[in-house]
Amino acid sequence: MPLFPSSSSINTAFTAPSSKKTENFWIRAPAESKGGIKLYSTDYYLACTLGGILACGPTHSAVTPLDLVKCRRQVNPTLYTGNFQAWKSIIAAEGFGGIWTGLGATLVGYSFQGAGKYGFYELFKKQYADIVGEETAHNYRTSLYLAASASAEVIADVLLCPWEAIKVRTQTTIPPFASSVFDGYKKITAAEGVAGLYKGLTPLWARQVPYTMVKFASFERTVEAIYNMLPKEKSEYSMLTQTGVSFLGGYIAGVFCAVVSHPADVMVSKINAEKQPGESVGAAVGRIYGKIGFAGLWNGLPVRIVMVGTLTGLQWLLYDSFKAVVGLPTTGSKK
């Protein structure tokens, strides 16, 4: 039977082996989950992919007003003095719908990204664990999380990049560059071709890959630590408590994610808004950095900590809740 941490039956990921020689990270999983889904089958990975869509698309969409202000302040730090002043100004100029600028591209893009991020993470985590073996996978589980999440995010960002380009261009131009996600797609491809949708891919990788590595590794280890501090086994807690642990672990992970990825996030916004025709990404980065300096890479960080912490907590809450609904185990257990 397969060996894998987050998809075992009741006590996932961190249990002791039958031998007392070492504390084993991996346990043997049953052939099927409680919902009848065969673990590590096509249906299993499809369920994880769907869970990723539900976790990322709606949550990123819900914080569009925060994201809009963050992106505009990254491009022009003097534009607004604060969130409430920004929303008041935007509503006065563009109506209430103005604070939701970029919603369509956000929903489409981060649904695609969530599918790739969570689905491929589960796949790579299983494959890499099988490659290195049970004991090595346990001893170096943090490295396993980092490798699996990095691999998944590289693919997920290819799915996200076109929609992120539309979102950022729409949000950072006043009046907005496009009236809808499809209008933005037509305008960018008409002016720059399909390549125009991918000009921010390299800085997107620079932002998202470290972000996701921190997000998944810190989440897995934080949840492990929380269960280790609790007096009972995970199986003895209600599903509400288990998903609450997922939310708390996700929020803590999100704070780390925001700090690690923020400079690249600023650069993504700047490049999508200011990159000149024919200019290479490297040249654009150098020119923009020369203008804003090191301090400019941290514009909007407090807002992003709140946004990303909430986002990450909600994503893990939704993802593990969905897994529970379809009969799959939630993440984590005592070591």
Coordinates of C-alpha atoms in Angstrom, one line a residue:
M1 CA 0.0 0.0 0.0
P2 CA 1.2 3.6 -0.6
L3 CA 3.0 5.7 1.9
F4 CA 2.0 9.3 2.2
P5 CA 1.6 11.8 5.1
S6 CA -1.5 14.0 4.4
S7 CA -3.7 11.3 3.0
S8 CA -3.8 8.5 5.4
S9 CA -6.9 7.4 7.3
I10 CA -7.4 9.0 10.7
N11 CA -3.9 9.8 12.1
T12 CA -2.1 11.3 9.1
A13 CA 1.5 12.2 8.7
F14 CA 3.1 11.9 12.1
T15 CA 2.7 8.5 13.8
A16 CA 5.0 6.0 15.4
P17 CA 6.0 2.9 13.5
S18 CA 5.7 -0.6 14.8
S19 CA 9.5 -0.6 15.3
K20 CA 10.8 1.4 18.3
K21 CA 14.0 2.2 16.5
T22 CA 12.8 5.4 14.9
E23 CA 9.7 7.6 15.0
N24 CA 8.2 7.1 11.6
F25 CA 6.6 10.0 9.7
W26 CA 4.8 7.8 7.2
I27 CA 2.0 5.4 7.9
R28 CA 0.4 2.9 5.6
A29 CA -2.9 4.2 4.2
P30 CA -6.0 2.3 3.4
A31 CA -6.9 1.6 -0.2
E32 CA -9.9 4.0 0.0
S33 CA -11.0 7.0 2.0
K34 CA -14.2 7.1 3.9
G35 CA -15.8 8.7 0.9
G36 CA -14.9 5.7 -1.3
I37 CA -12.1 7.6 -3.2
K38 CA -9.1 5.4 -3.8
L39 CA -6.1 7.1 -2.4
Y40 CA -3.5 8.3 -4.9
S41 CA -5.8 7.4 -7.8
T42 CA -6.9 9.8 -10.5
D43 CA -10.1 10.6 -8.5
Y44 CA -8.0 11.4 -5.5
Y45 CA -5.9 13.9 -7.3
L46 CA -8.9 15.4 -9.0
A47 CA -10.6 15.8 -5.6
C48 CA -7.4 17.7 -4.4
T49 CA -7.4 19.8 -7.5
L50 CA -11.1 20.7 -7.0
G51 CA -10.3 21.5 -3.4
G52 CA -7.6 23.8 -4.5
I53 CA -9.9 25.7 -6.9
L54 CA -12.5 26.1 -4.1
A55 CA -9.7 27.3 -1.7
C56 CA -8.0 29.8 -3.9
G57 CA -10.5 31.3 -6.4
P58 CA -13.2 32.6 -3.9
T59 CA -10.7 33.7 -1.2
H60 CA -8.6 35.8 -3.5
S61 CA -11.7 37.2 -5.1
A62 CA -13.1 38.2 -1.6
V63 CA -10.1 40.4 -0.9
T64 CA -10.1 42.2 -4.3
P65 CA -10.7 45.6 -2.6
L66 CA -7.6 45.1 -0.5
D67 CA -5.6 43.9 -3.4
L68 CA -6.7 46.8 -5.5
V69 CA -5.4 49.4 -3.0
K70 CA -2.2 47.4 -2.4
C71 CA -1.4 47.2 -6.2
R72 CA -2.1 50.9 -6.7
R73 CA 0.0 52.0 -3.7
Q74 CA 2.9 49.8 -4.9
V75 CA 2.9 51.5 -8.3
N76 CA 2.3 55.0 -6.8
P77 CA 2.9 55.2 -3.0
T78 CA 1.5 58.8 -2.8
L79 CA -1.8 57.9 -4.4
Y80 CA -3.7 57.1 -1.2
T81 CA -3.0 57.7 2.5
G82 CA -4.7 54.6 3.7
N83 CA -7.2 51.9 2.8
F84 CA -10.4 53.7 3.9
Q85 CA -9.3 56.9 2.2
A86 CA -8.5 54.9 -0.9
W87 CA -11.9 53.1 -1.0
K88 CA -13.7 56.4 -0.4
S89 CA -11.8 58.0 -3.2
I90 CA -12.4 55.1 -5.6
I91 CA -16.1 54.9 -4.9
A92 CA -16.5 58.6 -5.4
A93 CA -14.7 58.4 -8.7
E94 CA -15.8 55.0 -10.1
G95 CA -18.8 54.0 -8.0
F96 CA -19.1 51.1 -5.6
G97 CA -18.1 48.6 -8.3
G98 CA -14.8 50.4 -8.6
I99 CA -13.3 48.8 -5.5
W100 CA -13.9 45.4 -7.1
T101 CA -11.8 46.3 -10.2
G102 CA -9.9 43.1 -11.3
L103 CA -12.4 40.7 -9.7
G104 CA -13.0 38.7 -12.9
A105 CA -9.3 38.1 -13.7
T106 CA -8.7 37.3 -10.0
L107 CA -11.4 34.7 -9.9
V108 CA -10.3 33.0 -13.1
G109 CA -6.6 33.2 -12.5
Y110 CA -6.5 32.1 -8.9
S111 CA -8.9 29.3 -9.6
F112 CA -6.4 28.0 -12.2
Q113 CA -3.6 28.6 -9.8
G114 CA -5.3 26.8 -6.9
A115 CA -5.9 23.8 -9.1
G116 CA -2.3 23.5 -10.0
K117 CA -0.9 24.4 -6.6
Y118 CA -2.9 21.9 -4.5
G119 CA -3.3 19.1 -7.0
F120 CA 0.3 19.0 -8.0
Y121 CA 1.5 19.5 -4.5
E122 CA -0.2 16.3 -3.4
L123 CA 1.1 14.5 -6.5
F124 CA 4.7 15.6 -6.1
K125 CA 4.7 15.0 -2.3
K126 CA 3.7 11.4 -2.9
Q127 CA 6.1 10.9 -5.8
Y128 CA 9.1 12.4 -4.0
A129 CA 8.3 10.4 -0.9
D130 CA 8.3 7.2 -2.9
I131 CA 11.6 8.1 -4.6
V132 CA 13.6 8.8 -1.4
G133 CA 12.0 6.2 0.7
E134 CA 10.0 6.1 4.0
E135 CA 12.8 6.8 6.5
T136 CA 14.4 9.6 4.5
A137 CA 11.0 11.2 3.8
H138 CA 10.4 11.3 7.5
N139 CA 13.8 12.6 8.5
Y140 CA 13.8 15.3 5.8
R141 CA 10.0 16.0 5.7
T142 CA 10.5 19.8 5.6
S143 CA 12.7 19.5 2.6
L144 CA 10.1 17.2 1.0
Y145 CA 7.4 19.9 1.6
L146 CA 9.6 22.6 0.1
A147 CA 10.5 20.5 -3.0
A148 CA 6.9 19.4 -3.7
S149 CA 5.4 22.9 -3.2
A150 CA 8.1 24.5 -5.4
S151 CA 7.5 22.0 -8.2
A152 CA 3.7 22.5 -8.0
E153 CA 4.0 26.3 -8.0
V154 CA 6.1 26.5 -11.1
I155 CA 3.3 24.8 -13.0
A156 CA 0.5 26.7 -11.2
D157 CA 2.1 30.1 -12.1
V158 CA 2.1 29.2 -15.8
L159 CA -1.7 28.8 -15.4
L160 CA -2.0 32.0 -13.4
C161 CA 0.3 34.4 -15.3
P162 CA -2.1 35.6 -18.1
W163 CA -4.8 36.5 -15.7
E164 CA -2.5 38.1 -13.3
A165 CA -1.2 40.3 -16.1
I166 CA -4.8 41.4 -16.9
K167 CA -5.6 41.9 -13.2
V168 CA -2.6 44.1 -12.5
R169 CA -2.9 46.1 -15.7
T170 CA -6.5 46.8 -14.9
Q171 CA -6.0 47.6 -11.3
T172 CA -3.0 49.9 -11.7
T173 CA -4.4 52.1 -14.4
I174 CA -6.9 55.0 -13.7
P175 CA -9.4 54.7 -15.3
P176 CA -9.1 50.9 -15.4
F177 CA -7.3 49.5 -18.5
A178 CA -10.2 47.1 -19.3
S179 CA -13.9 46.7 -18.4
S180 CA -13.7 42.9 -17.9
V181 CA -11.3 40.0 -17.9
F182 CA -12.1 39.2 -21.6
D183 CA -11.8 42.9 -22.6
G184 CA -8.3 42.9 -21.0
Y185 CA -7.3 39.7 -22.7
K186 CA -8.3 41.1 -26.1
K187 CA -6.5 44.4 -25.6
I188 CA -3.2 42.9 -24.4
T189 CA -3.1 40.2 -27.1
A190 CA -4.0 42.8 -29.8
A191 CA -1.2 45.1 -28.7
E192 CA 1.5 42.7 -27.6
G193 CA 0.4 39.2 -28.7
V194 CA 0.1 36.2 -26.4
A195 CA 3.6 36.9 -25.2
G196 CA 2.3 40.1 -23.5
L197 CA 0.3 37.9 -21.1
Y198 CA 3.5 36.2 -19.9
K199 CA 5.9 39.1 -19.6
G200 CA 5.6 38.9 -15.8
L201 CA 6.2 35.2 -15.5
T202 CA 9.7 35.3 -14.2
P203 CA 9.0 37.8 -11.5
L204 CA 5.8 35.9 -10.8
W205 CA 7.9 32.8 -10.2
A206 CA 10.2 34.9 -8.0
R207 CA 7.2 35.9 -5.9
Q208 CA 5.1 32.8 -5.8
V209 CA 7.6 30.0 -5.6
P210 CA 9.2 31.1 -2.3
Y211 CA 5.7 32.2 -1.1
T212 CA 4.3 28.7 -1.8
M213 CA 7.3 26.9 -0.3
V214 CA 6.9 28.9 2.9
K215 CA 3.1 28.5 2.8
F216 CA 3.1 24.7 2.6
A217 CA 6.2 23.8 4.6
S218 CA 5.3 26.2 7.5
F219 CA 1.7 25.1 7.4
E220 CA 2.5 21.4 7.7
R221 CA 5.0 22.0 10.5
T222 CA 2.8 24.5 12.3
V223 CA -0.1 22.1 12.3
E224 CA 2.2 19.3 13.5
A225 CA 3.3 21.6 16.4
I226 CA -0.3 22.5 17.3
Y227 CA -1.4 18.9 17.5
N228 CA 1.8 18.1 19.5
M229 CA 0.7 20.7 22.1
L230 CA -2.9 19.4 22.3
P231 CA -3.6 16.8 25.0
K232 CA -5.5 14.3 22.8
E233 CA -4.9 12.6 19.5
K234 CA -6.2 14.2 16.3
S235 CA -8.9 11.5 15.8
E236 CA -10.4 12.5 19.2
Y237 CA -11.2 16.0 18.1
S238 CA -14.3 17.0 16.1
M239 CA -14.0 18.0 12.5
L240 CA -14.8 21.6 13.5
T241 CA -11.7 21.6 15.8
Q242 CA -9.6 20.0 13.1
T243 CA -10.5 22.6 10.5
G244 CA -10.0 25.3 13.1
V245 CA -6.4 24.0 13.6
S246 CA -6.0 24.2 9.8
F247 CA -7.2 27.8 9.8
L248 CA -4.8 28.8 12.6
G249 CA -1.9 27.0 11.0
G250 CA -2.7 28.6 7.7
Y251 CA -2.9 32.1 9.2
I252 CA 0.5 31.7 10.9
A253 CA 2.0 30.4 7.7
G254 CA 0.5 33.3 5.8
V255 CA 2.3 35.9 7.8
F256 CA 5.7 34.3 6.9
C257 CA 4.5 34.1 3.3
A258 CA 3.7 37.8 3.1
V259 CA 7.1 38.9 4.3
V260 CA 9.2 36.5 2.2
S261 CA 7.4 37.2 -1.1
H262 CA 6.6 40.9 -0.7
P263 CA 9.5 42.5 -2.6
A264 CA 8.8 40.2 -5.6
D265 CA 5.1 41.1 -5.3
V266 CA 5.9 44.8 -5.6
M267 CA 8.1 44.1 -8.6
V268 CA 5.4 42.1 -10.4
S269 CA 3.0 45.0 -10.0
K270 CA 5.6 47.5 -11.3
I271 CA 6.6 45.4 -14.3
N272 CA 3.1 44.7 -15.4
A273 CA 2.3 48.4 -15.1
E274 CA 5.6 50.0 -16.3
K275 CA 7.6 47.6 -18.5
Q276 CA 8.3 49.3 -21.8
P277 CA 7.8 47.6 -25.2
G278 CA 10.9 45.7 -26.2
E279 CA 12.5 46.0 -22.8
S280 CA 13.8 42.8 -21.2
V281 CA 12.5 41.7 -17.8
G282 CA 16.0 42.2 -16.4
A283 CA 16.3 45.7 -17.7
A284 CA 12.9 46.6 -16.4
V285 CA 13.7 45.2 -13.0
G286 CA 17.0 47.2 -12.9
R287 CA 15.3 50.4 -14.1
I288 CA 12.4 50.1 -11.6
Y289 CA 14.7 49.2 -8.7
G290 CA 16.9 52.2 -9.5
K291 CA 13.8 54.4 -9.2
I292 CA 12.2 53.0 -6.0
G293 CA 15.3 51.6 -4.2
F294 CA 15.3 48.9 -1.5
A295 CA 12.7 50.7 0.7
G296 CA 10.3 50.8 -2.2
L297 CA 10.2 47.0 -2.3
W298 CA 8.3 47.0 1.0
N299 CA 5.5 49.4 0.0
G300 CA 2.2 48.1 1.2
L301 CA 3.6 45.3 3.4
P302 CA 1.2 45.8 6.4
V303 CA -1.8 45.6 4.2
R304 CA -0.4 42.5 2.5
I305 CA 0.3 40.8 5.9
V306 CA -3.4 41.1 6.8
M307 CA -4.5 40.1 3.4
V308 CA -2.2 37.1 3.0
G309 CA -2.6 35.9 6.5
T310 CA -6.4 35.9 6.2
L311 CA -6.2 34.4 2.7
T312 CA -3.9 31.6 3.7
G313 CA -5.9 30.7 6.8
L314 CA -9.1 30.6 4.8
Q315 CA -7.6 28.6 2.0
W316 CA -6.4 25.8 4.3
L317 CA -9.7 25.9 6.1
L318 CA -11.6 25.5 2.9
Y319 CA -9.2 22.9 1.5
D320 CA -9.3 20.7 4.5
S321 CA -13.1 21.2 5.0
F322 CA -13.6 20.1 1.4
K323 CA -11.4 17.0 1.9
A324 CA -13.4 16.2 5.0
V325 CA -16.7 16.5 3.1
V326 CA -15.6 14.0 0.4
G327 CA -14.2 11.6 3.1
L328 CA -10.5 12.4 2.8
P329 CA -8.4 13.2 6.0
T330 CA -7.5 16.7 7.1
T331 CA -3.9 17.7 7.3
G332 CA -1.6 16.8 10.2
S333 CA -1.4 14.7 13.3
K334 CA 0.9 14.3 16.3
K335 CA 4.4 13.5 15.4

